[in-house]
Short mmCIF file of C-alpha atoms in Angstrom, two decimals:
data_model
loop_
_atom_site.label_atom_id
_atom_site.label_comp_id
_atom_site.label_asym_id
_atom_site.label_seq_id
_atom_site.Cartn_x
_atom_site.Cartn_y
_atom_site.Cartn_z
CA MET A 47 64.76 -61.44 64.42
CA MET A 48 63.82 -62.33 68.00
CA ASP A 49 67.39 -63.53 68.67
CA LYS A 50 68.75 -60.23 67.44
CA ARG A 51 66.35 -58.23 69.66
CA ARG A 52 67.13 -60.50 72.62
CA LYS A 53 70.87 -59.98 72.11
CA THR A 54 70.39 -56.21 71.85
CA ALA A 55 68.27 -56.18 75.01
CA CYS A 56 70.87 -58.26 76.88
CA ALA A 57 73.67 -55.93 75.78
CA LEU A 58 71.71 -52.87 76.93
CA ALA A 59 70.96 -54.52 80.27
CA LEU A 60 74.62 -55.41 80.77
CA LEU A 61 75.65 -51.83 79.91
CA ALA A 62 73.11 -50.43 82.36
CA THR A 63 74.34 -52.79 85.09
CA CYS A 64 77.97 -51.74 84.52
CA PHE A 65 76.97 -48.07 84.65
CA LEU A 66 75.12 -48.59 87.93
CA LEU A 67 78.07 -50.48 89.41
CA PHE A 68 80.50 -47.77 88.32
CA ALA A 69 78.24 -45.02 89.63
CA GLY A 70 77.90 -46.85 92.93
CA CYS A 71 81.66 -47.32 93.28
CA HIS A 72 82.32 -43.73 92.29
CA ASP A 73 79.74 -42.57 94.83
CA ASN A 74 81.45 -44.68 97.55
CA VAL A 75 84.81 -43.11 96.70
CA LEU A 76 83.30 -39.65 96.95
CA LYS A 77 81.68 -40.55 100.28
CA SER A 78 84.97 -41.85 101.68
CA ARG A 79 86.79 -38.63 100.76
CA PRO A 80 86.25 -36.15 103.59
CA GLN A 81 85.32 -32.59 102.78
CA MET A 82 88.30 -30.22 102.87
CA ASN A 83 88.21 -26.48 103.46
CA ASP A 84 89.91 -24.08 101.05
CA SER A 85 92.92 -23.53 103.31
CA THR A 86 93.60 -27.27 103.50
CA ILE A 87 93.30 -27.63 99.72
CA MET A 88 95.71 -24.70 99.26
CA MET A 89 98.29 -26.29 101.58
CA VAL A 90 97.98 -29.69 99.88
CA ASP A 91 98.46 -28.08 96.46
CA SER A 92 101.53 -26.21 97.74
CA ILE A 93 103.11 -29.33 99.25
CA ARG A 94 102.54 -31.25 96.03
CA GLN A 95 105.09 -28.98 94.35
CA ASP A 96 107.87 -30.81 96.22
CA SER A 97 109.25 -34.21 95.31
CA THR A 98 111.37 -34.44 98.49
CA PHE A 99 110.09 -34.71 102.06
CA TYR A 100 112.16 -32.68 104.52
CA LEU A 101 112.61 -34.42 107.86
CA THR A 102 114.40 -31.50 109.49
CA ARG A 103 113.52 -27.83 109.65
CA GLY A 104 116.86 -26.73 108.21
CA VAL A 105 118.43 -28.49 105.22
CA GLY A 106 121.62 -28.07 103.23
CA MET A 107 124.95 -26.66 104.38
CA ALA A 108 123.32 -23.35 105.38
CA GLY A 109 120.46 -25.01 107.28
CA THR A 110 117.90 -23.25 105.07
CA GLU A 111 114.24 -23.70 105.93
CA LYS A 112 112.16 -24.81 102.99
CA PRO A 113 108.58 -23.49 102.53
CA GLN A 114 107.32 -27.07 102.96
CA TRP A 115 107.96 -26.82 106.70
CA GLU A 116 105.46 -23.98 107.11
CA TRP A 117 103.01 -25.51 104.64
CA CYS A 118 103.08 -28.71 106.68
CA ASN A 119 102.39 -26.82 109.92
CA ARG A 120 99.53 -24.89 108.31
CA LEU A 121 98.07 -28.15 107.02
CA GLY A 122 97.94 -29.32 110.62
CA ARG A 123 96.20 -26.14 111.72
CA HIS A 124 93.52 -26.22 109.01
CA ALA A 125 92.83 -29.96 108.59
CA GLY A 126 90.98 -32.15 111.07
CA THR A 127 92.04 -35.63 112.15
CA GLU A 128 89.87 -37.47 109.60
CA VAL A 129 91.16 -35.34 106.72
CA LEU A 130 94.77 -35.87 107.79
CA TYR A 131 94.25 -39.62 108.07
CA TRP A 132 92.68 -39.74 104.60
CA LEU A 133 95.46 -37.64 103.04
CA ALA A 134 98.18 -39.71 104.72
CA GLY A 135 96.73 -42.89 103.30
CA THR A 136 95.48 -41.94 99.85
CA ASP A 137 96.94 -38.75 98.40
CA SER A 138 98.76 -39.07 95.08
CA SER A 139 101.83 -37.29 96.48
CA LEU A 140 104.04 -39.21 98.91
CA VAL A 141 105.28 -35.89 100.28
CA VAL A 142 101.70 -34.82 101.09
CA ARG A 143 101.10 -38.19 102.72
CA LEU A 144 104.11 -37.79 105.00
CA CYS A 145 103.25 -34.19 105.88
CA ALA A 146 99.74 -35.35 106.76
CA TYR A 147 101.13 -38.17 108.91
CA ARG A 148 103.50 -35.76 110.69
CA GLN A 149 100.50 -33.61 111.63
CA LEU A 150 98.27 -36.61 112.38
CA ARG A 151 100.60 -37.89 115.11
CA ARG A 152 100.44 -34.45 116.73
CA LYS A 153 96.65 -34.58 116.87
CA SER A 154 95.80 -38.22 117.54
CA GLY A 155 98.23 -40.79 118.89
CA GLN A 156 95.62 -43.50 118.45
CA LYS A 157 95.18 -42.68 114.75
CA ALA A 158 98.95 -42.51 114.27
CA VAL A 159 99.38 -45.99 115.76
CA HIS A 160 96.58 -47.37 113.59
CA PHE A 161 98.08 -45.76 110.48
CA TYR A 162 101.53 -47.18 111.18
CA GLN A 163 100.05 -50.65 111.68
CA GLU A 164 98.30 -50.38 108.31
CA HIS A 165 101.47 -49.29 106.48
CA ILE A 166 104.14 -51.30 108.31
CA ASN A 167 104.98 -53.16 105.08
CA ASP A 168 104.57 -50.22 102.66
CA SER A 169 107.71 -50.39 100.51
CA VAL A 170 106.97 -47.68 97.91
CA LYS A 171 110.05 -45.44 97.66
CA VAL A 172 110.10 -41.77 98.66
CA THR A 173 112.93 -39.20 98.63
CA LEU A 174 113.86 -37.77 102.04
CA GLN A 175 116.28 -35.08 103.19
CA SER A 176 117.68 -34.62 106.68
CA GLY A 177 120.18 -31.79 107.01
CA CYS A 178 122.61 -32.32 104.12
CA ILE A 179 121.71 -35.98 103.56
CA VAL A 180 119.35 -36.88 100.70
CA TYR A 181 118.29 -40.49 100.22
CA ASP A 182 115.48 -42.76 99.02
CA ALA A 183 113.69 -45.01 101.49
CA PRO A 184 110.56 -47.18 101.70
CA PHE A 185 107.48 -45.32 102.89
CA VAL A 186 107.42 -47.30 106.15
CA GLU A 187 110.97 -46.14 106.94
CA ALA A 188 109.91 -42.57 106.24
CA ILE A 189 107.09 -42.97 108.78
CA GLU A 190 109.60 -44.31 111.29
CA ALA A 191 111.96 -41.42 110.60
CA VAL A 192 109.14 -38.97 111.36
CA ASN A 193 108.41 -40.89 114.57
CA SER A 194 112.05 -40.50 115.61
CA MET A 195 112.50 -36.88 114.52
CA ASP A 196 109.24 -35.76 116.15
CA HIS A 197 109.51 -38.09 119.15
CA ASP A 198 109.33 -35.33 121.75
CA GLN A 199 108.00 -32.35 119.83
CA PRO A 200 105.23 -32.16 120.61
CA PRO A 201 105.06 -35.26 122.80
CA LEU A 202 102.43 -37.89 122.30
CA ALA A 203 100.71 -39.39 125.33
CA ALA A 204 103.08 -42.05 126.67
CA VAL A 205 100.67 -44.88 125.90
CA TRP A 206 100.67 -44.09 122.16
CA GLN A 207 104.37 -43.30 121.94
CA ASN A 208 105.17 -46.61 123.64
CA GLN A 209 102.95 -48.44 121.19
CA LEU A 210 104.68 -46.81 118.19
CA ASP A 211 108.12 -47.58 119.64
CA SER A 212 107.23 -51.19 120.39
CA LEU A 213 105.68 -51.76 116.96
CA GLN A 214 108.96 -50.58 115.42
CA PHE A 215 111.25 -52.39 117.85
CA PHE A 216 109.57 -55.77 117.41
CA SER A 217 108.88 -55.43 113.68
CA ASN A 218 110.28 -57.91 111.19
CA ARG A 219 112.92 -55.28 110.32
CA GLN A 220 114.39 -55.25 113.84
CA ALA A 221 117.91 -56.00 112.59
CA ASP A 222 117.88 -52.80 110.52
CA LEU A 223 116.38 -50.71 113.31
CA LEU A 224 119.07 -51.85 115.76
CA GLN A 225 121.57 -50.08 113.49
CA ASN A 226 119.45 -46.91 113.20
CA PRO A 227 120.77 -44.04 115.38
CA TRP A 228 117.60 -41.95 114.96
CA PHE A 229 115.38 -44.70 116.26
CA LEU A 230 117.72 -45.87 119.01
CA GLY A 231 118.41 -42.33 120.13
CA THR A 232 114.75 -41.68 120.92
CA LEU A 233 113.90 -45.11 122.37
CA ARG A 234 112.68 -44.89 125.94
CA PRO A 235 114.33 -47.18 128.53
CA ARG A 236 111.49 -49.66 128.94
CA LYS A 237 112.21 -53.05 130.49
CA VAL A 238 110.80 -54.85 127.45
CA TYR A 239 113.74 -53.60 125.30
CA TYR A 240 116.60 -54.12 127.75
CA SER A 241 117.51 -57.75 127.12
CA LYS A 242 117.71 -57.37 123.33
CA LEU A 243 119.69 -54.12 123.51
CA ARG A 244 122.24 -55.57 125.94
CA THR A 245 122.62 -58.75 123.89
CA GLU A 246 123.28 -56.70 120.74
CA VAL A 247 125.92 -54.55 122.44
CA ALA A 248 127.60 -57.57 124.07
CA LYS A 249 127.94 -59.35 120.73
CA GLY A 250 129.63 -56.35 119.08
CA ASN A 251 126.84 -54.20 117.66
CA TYR A 252 127.66 -50.89 119.34
CA ALA A 253 124.86 -48.85 117.74
CA PRO A 254 122.47 -49.46 120.69
CA VAL A 255 124.98 -48.42 123.39
CA ALA A 256 123.36 -44.97 123.83
CA ALA A 257 119.96 -46.64 124.29
CA LEU A 258 121.45 -49.15 126.75
CA ALA A 259 123.03 -46.33 128.78
CA LYS A 260 119.57 -44.87 129.46
CA PHE A 261 118.82 -47.78 131.81
CA HIS A 262 121.56 -46.68 134.28
CA ARG A 263 122.26 -50.25 135.40
CA THR A 264 125.45 -50.68 137.41
CA ALA A 265 126.04 -54.14 135.94
CA ASP A 266 126.42 -52.50 132.48
CA ILE A 267 129.29 -50.16 133.46
CA PRO A 268 132.13 -52.57 132.45
CA LEU A 269 130.40 -53.35 129.15
CA ILE A 270 129.82 -49.68 128.28
CA GLU A 271 133.40 -48.79 129.25
CA ARG A 272 134.72 -51.51 126.97
CA VAL A 273 132.57 -50.21 124.13
CA LEU A 274 133.74 -46.62 124.67
CA LYS A 275 137.38 -47.72 124.48
CA THR A 276 136.72 -49.56 121.24
CA MET A 277 134.75 -46.65 119.79
CA ARG A 278 137.50 -44.21 120.57
CA ALA A 279 140.01 -46.35 118.71
CA GLU A 280 137.85 -47.01 115.66
CA SER A 281 136.20 -43.98 114.10
CA TYR A 282 134.93 -40.42 114.34
CA ASP A 283 131.27 -41.42 113.92
CA LYS A 284 131.47 -44.06 116.62
CA THR A 285 133.04 -41.54 118.99
CA ILE A 286 130.00 -39.31 118.48
CA ALA A 287 127.74 -42.26 119.35
CA GLY A 288 129.85 -42.84 122.46
CA LEU A 289 129.32 -39.23 123.58
CA ALA A 290 125.57 -39.73 123.17
CA ALA A 291 125.79 -42.72 125.52
CA VAL A 292 127.71 -40.71 128.11
CA GLU A 293 125.24 -37.82 127.85
CA ASN A 294 122.45 -40.30 128.59
CA TRP A 295 124.37 -41.60 131.61
CA PRO A 296 127.09 -39.20 132.84
CA HIS A 297 128.61 -41.72 135.24
CA LYS A 298 132.02 -40.95 136.78
CA SER A 299 133.38 -44.12 135.15
CA PHE A 300 132.85 -42.56 131.72
CA ALA A 301 134.31 -39.09 132.46
CA TRP A 302 137.69 -40.09 130.95
CA PHE A 303 136.02 -40.51 127.56
CA VAL A 304 134.77 -36.90 127.58
CA GLN A 305 138.07 -35.59 128.93
CA GLU A 306 139.98 -37.24 126.10
CA GLN A 307 137.74 -35.66 123.47
CA CYS A 308 138.17 -32.23 125.09
CA ARG A 309 141.95 -32.61 125.26
CA GLU A 310 142.05 -33.31 121.52
CA ALA A 311 139.84 -30.27 120.82
CA ILE A 312 142.01 -28.00 122.97
CA ASP A 313 145.21 -29.30 121.35
CA GLY A 314 143.71 -28.77 117.90
CA GLU A 315 144.19 -32.36 116.78
CA PRO A 316 142.74 -33.18 113.32
CA SER A 317 140.55 -35.97 114.76
CA ALA A 318 138.99 -33.68 117.39
CA LEU A 319 135.22 -33.44 117.58
CA SER A 320 133.49 -30.09 117.19
CA ASP A 321 132.21 -28.15 120.19
CA THR A 322 128.66 -28.98 119.08
CA TYR A 323 129.15 -32.52 120.38
CA LEU A 324 131.22 -31.64 123.46
CA ILE A 325 129.11 -28.90 125.08
CA PRO A 326 126.02 -30.99 126.02
CA VAL A 327 128.17 -33.77 127.52
CA LEU A 328 130.29 -31.35 129.55
CA LEU A 329 127.10 -29.78 130.92
CA ALA A 330 126.02 -33.25 132.07
CA TYR A 331 128.97 -33.30 134.52
CA PRO A 332 128.52 -30.47 137.09
CA GLU A 333 132.08 -30.78 138.34
CA PRO A 334 135.18 -28.54 138.47
CA TRP A 335 136.98 -30.37 135.64
CA SER A 336 134.08 -29.91 133.17
CA TYR A 337 133.67 -26.26 134.20
CA ARG A 338 137.35 -25.67 133.51
CA MET A 339 137.09 -27.46 130.16
CA LEU A 340 134.20 -25.24 129.04
CA GLN A 341 136.04 -22.15 130.22
CA HIS A 342 139.14 -23.21 128.33
CA LEU A 343 137.23 -23.95 125.14
CA MET A 344 135.56 -20.53 125.28
CA GLY A 345 138.73 -18.71 126.27
CA GLN A 346 140.67 -19.72 123.18
CA ASN A 347 141.65 -17.02 120.70
CA MET A 348 138.84 -17.80 118.31
CA PRO A 349 137.31 -15.28 115.87
CA LYS A 350 134.36 -13.26 117.14
CA GLU A 351 132.00 -15.11 114.81
CA ASP A 352 133.15 -18.52 116.14
CA LEU A 353 132.79 -17.32 119.72
CA LEU A 354 129.20 -16.28 118.97
CA THR A 355 128.51 -19.71 117.45
CA PHE A 356 129.95 -21.34 120.57
CA GLY A 357 127.74 -19.11 122.73
CA ILE A 358 124.63 -20.09 120.74
CA GLU A 359 125.47 -23.80 121.14
CA LEU A 360 126.00 -23.34 124.88
CA LYS A 361 122.78 -21.36 125.21
CA ASP A 362 120.78 -24.03 123.38
CA ALA A 363 122.25 -26.93 125.42
CA TYR A 364 121.94 -25.11 128.76
CA GLU A 365 118.34 -24.01 128.21
CA LYS A 366 117.27 -27.52 127.25
CA HIS A 367 118.67 -28.90 130.53
CA PRO A 368 119.41 -26.01 132.93
CA GLN A 369 122.26 -26.82 135.29
CA PRO A 370 122.76 -24.12 138.00
CA TYR A 371 126.40 -25.15 138.45
CA PHE A 372 127.19 -23.63 135.04
CA LYS A 373 125.01 -20.52 135.44
CA PRO A 374 128.04 -18.14 135.67
CA LEU A 375 129.28 -19.35 132.29
CA TYR A 376 125.79 -19.02 130.83
CA ASP A 377 125.50 -15.45 132.13
CA LYS A 378 128.90 -14.51 130.74
CA TYR A 379 128.67 -16.04 127.28
CA CYS A 380 124.98 -16.56 126.48
CA ALA A 381 122.61 -14.27 128.38
CA HIS A 382 123.15 -11.44 125.87
CA ILE A 383 122.22 -13.63 122.88
CA LYS A 384 118.61 -13.49 121.70
CA LEU A 385 117.33 -15.77 118.96
CA ARG A 386 114.23 -15.01 116.96
CA PRO A 387 112.31 -17.67 115.00
CA VAL A 388 113.57 -18.63 111.57
CA SER A 389 112.23 -16.33 108.85
CA GLU A 390 112.78 -17.05 105.16
CA GLY A 391 115.42 -19.63 106.01
CA VAL A 392 117.49 -17.32 108.24
CA GLN A 393 117.86 -17.48 112.04
CA GLU A 394 117.96 -13.91 113.37
CA ILE A 395 120.58 -13.43 116.08
CA ILE A 396 120.54 -10.38 118.35
CA THR A 397 123.34 -9.57 120.75
CA GLU A 398 123.00 -6.92 123.42
#
């Protein structure tokens, strides 16, 4: 009888201990979850409706803005740093986590660096979309894509941005990153990267040539010229990367590369690049030949709608990097164009 009572008492004690442990753990979880206001909860619930994280404001062929973009911005307005950090690390939705990280890096560079360090090996897959491209990637690559896409808007303090860049550059996935145009395109020309970038380009990996061009080192001119010649002969995509390099360093030795692309566009050759790629590079050369090229491109007998598109592209490129030499062209083709913010996925264009 005593043995039976003792066993019953032991079982009850064990049950009570388990309950206390569970209650304690549950209480710790509740304590670690920061309190969220109603607006934050509403934005999180809205974002959870999506299974794809949108890297760019406009997606698809029409460049439509998805509601997630505004929800993400509102999340940043209503949630504090601690809430964003908690959501980025623990929410059940990977899309919510990435939206929270996107807003976190706008509020606290230090927290963004710490978060990236914590998740540098996070391989859980998430669906991303950039423009028309939809793909699955590990969570860490999604973080890195946000770092690249949002590199300068709004800018982090240099100390934190440099730390994020360096963590990525020297990660154990460096080989992949040195083929990544998003990452390389936003990389700042810091001395610590130069040797590796130059070595990669010299051995035949041309993806980093645009990053190498940012250093403006005279000794690199023959190497970059050789790469541009190879790119021009190989493929459309590589030619675009070559134009990015020239835009970063519009040296007179590289002007031939731009002139060749413009000649093809003017002649209507099938392999010609679109004006979208040519305008910013032409604006980087404040010289008579580039002025004439722009004039010629705009003076072609193109439909009114195409001419307006060209004017919008010129307006956008000129206003990002104003170049007084081209002001007459800007006044003639762009000054009358007014753009209002995107509303319901549509960019409103007003011409006067």
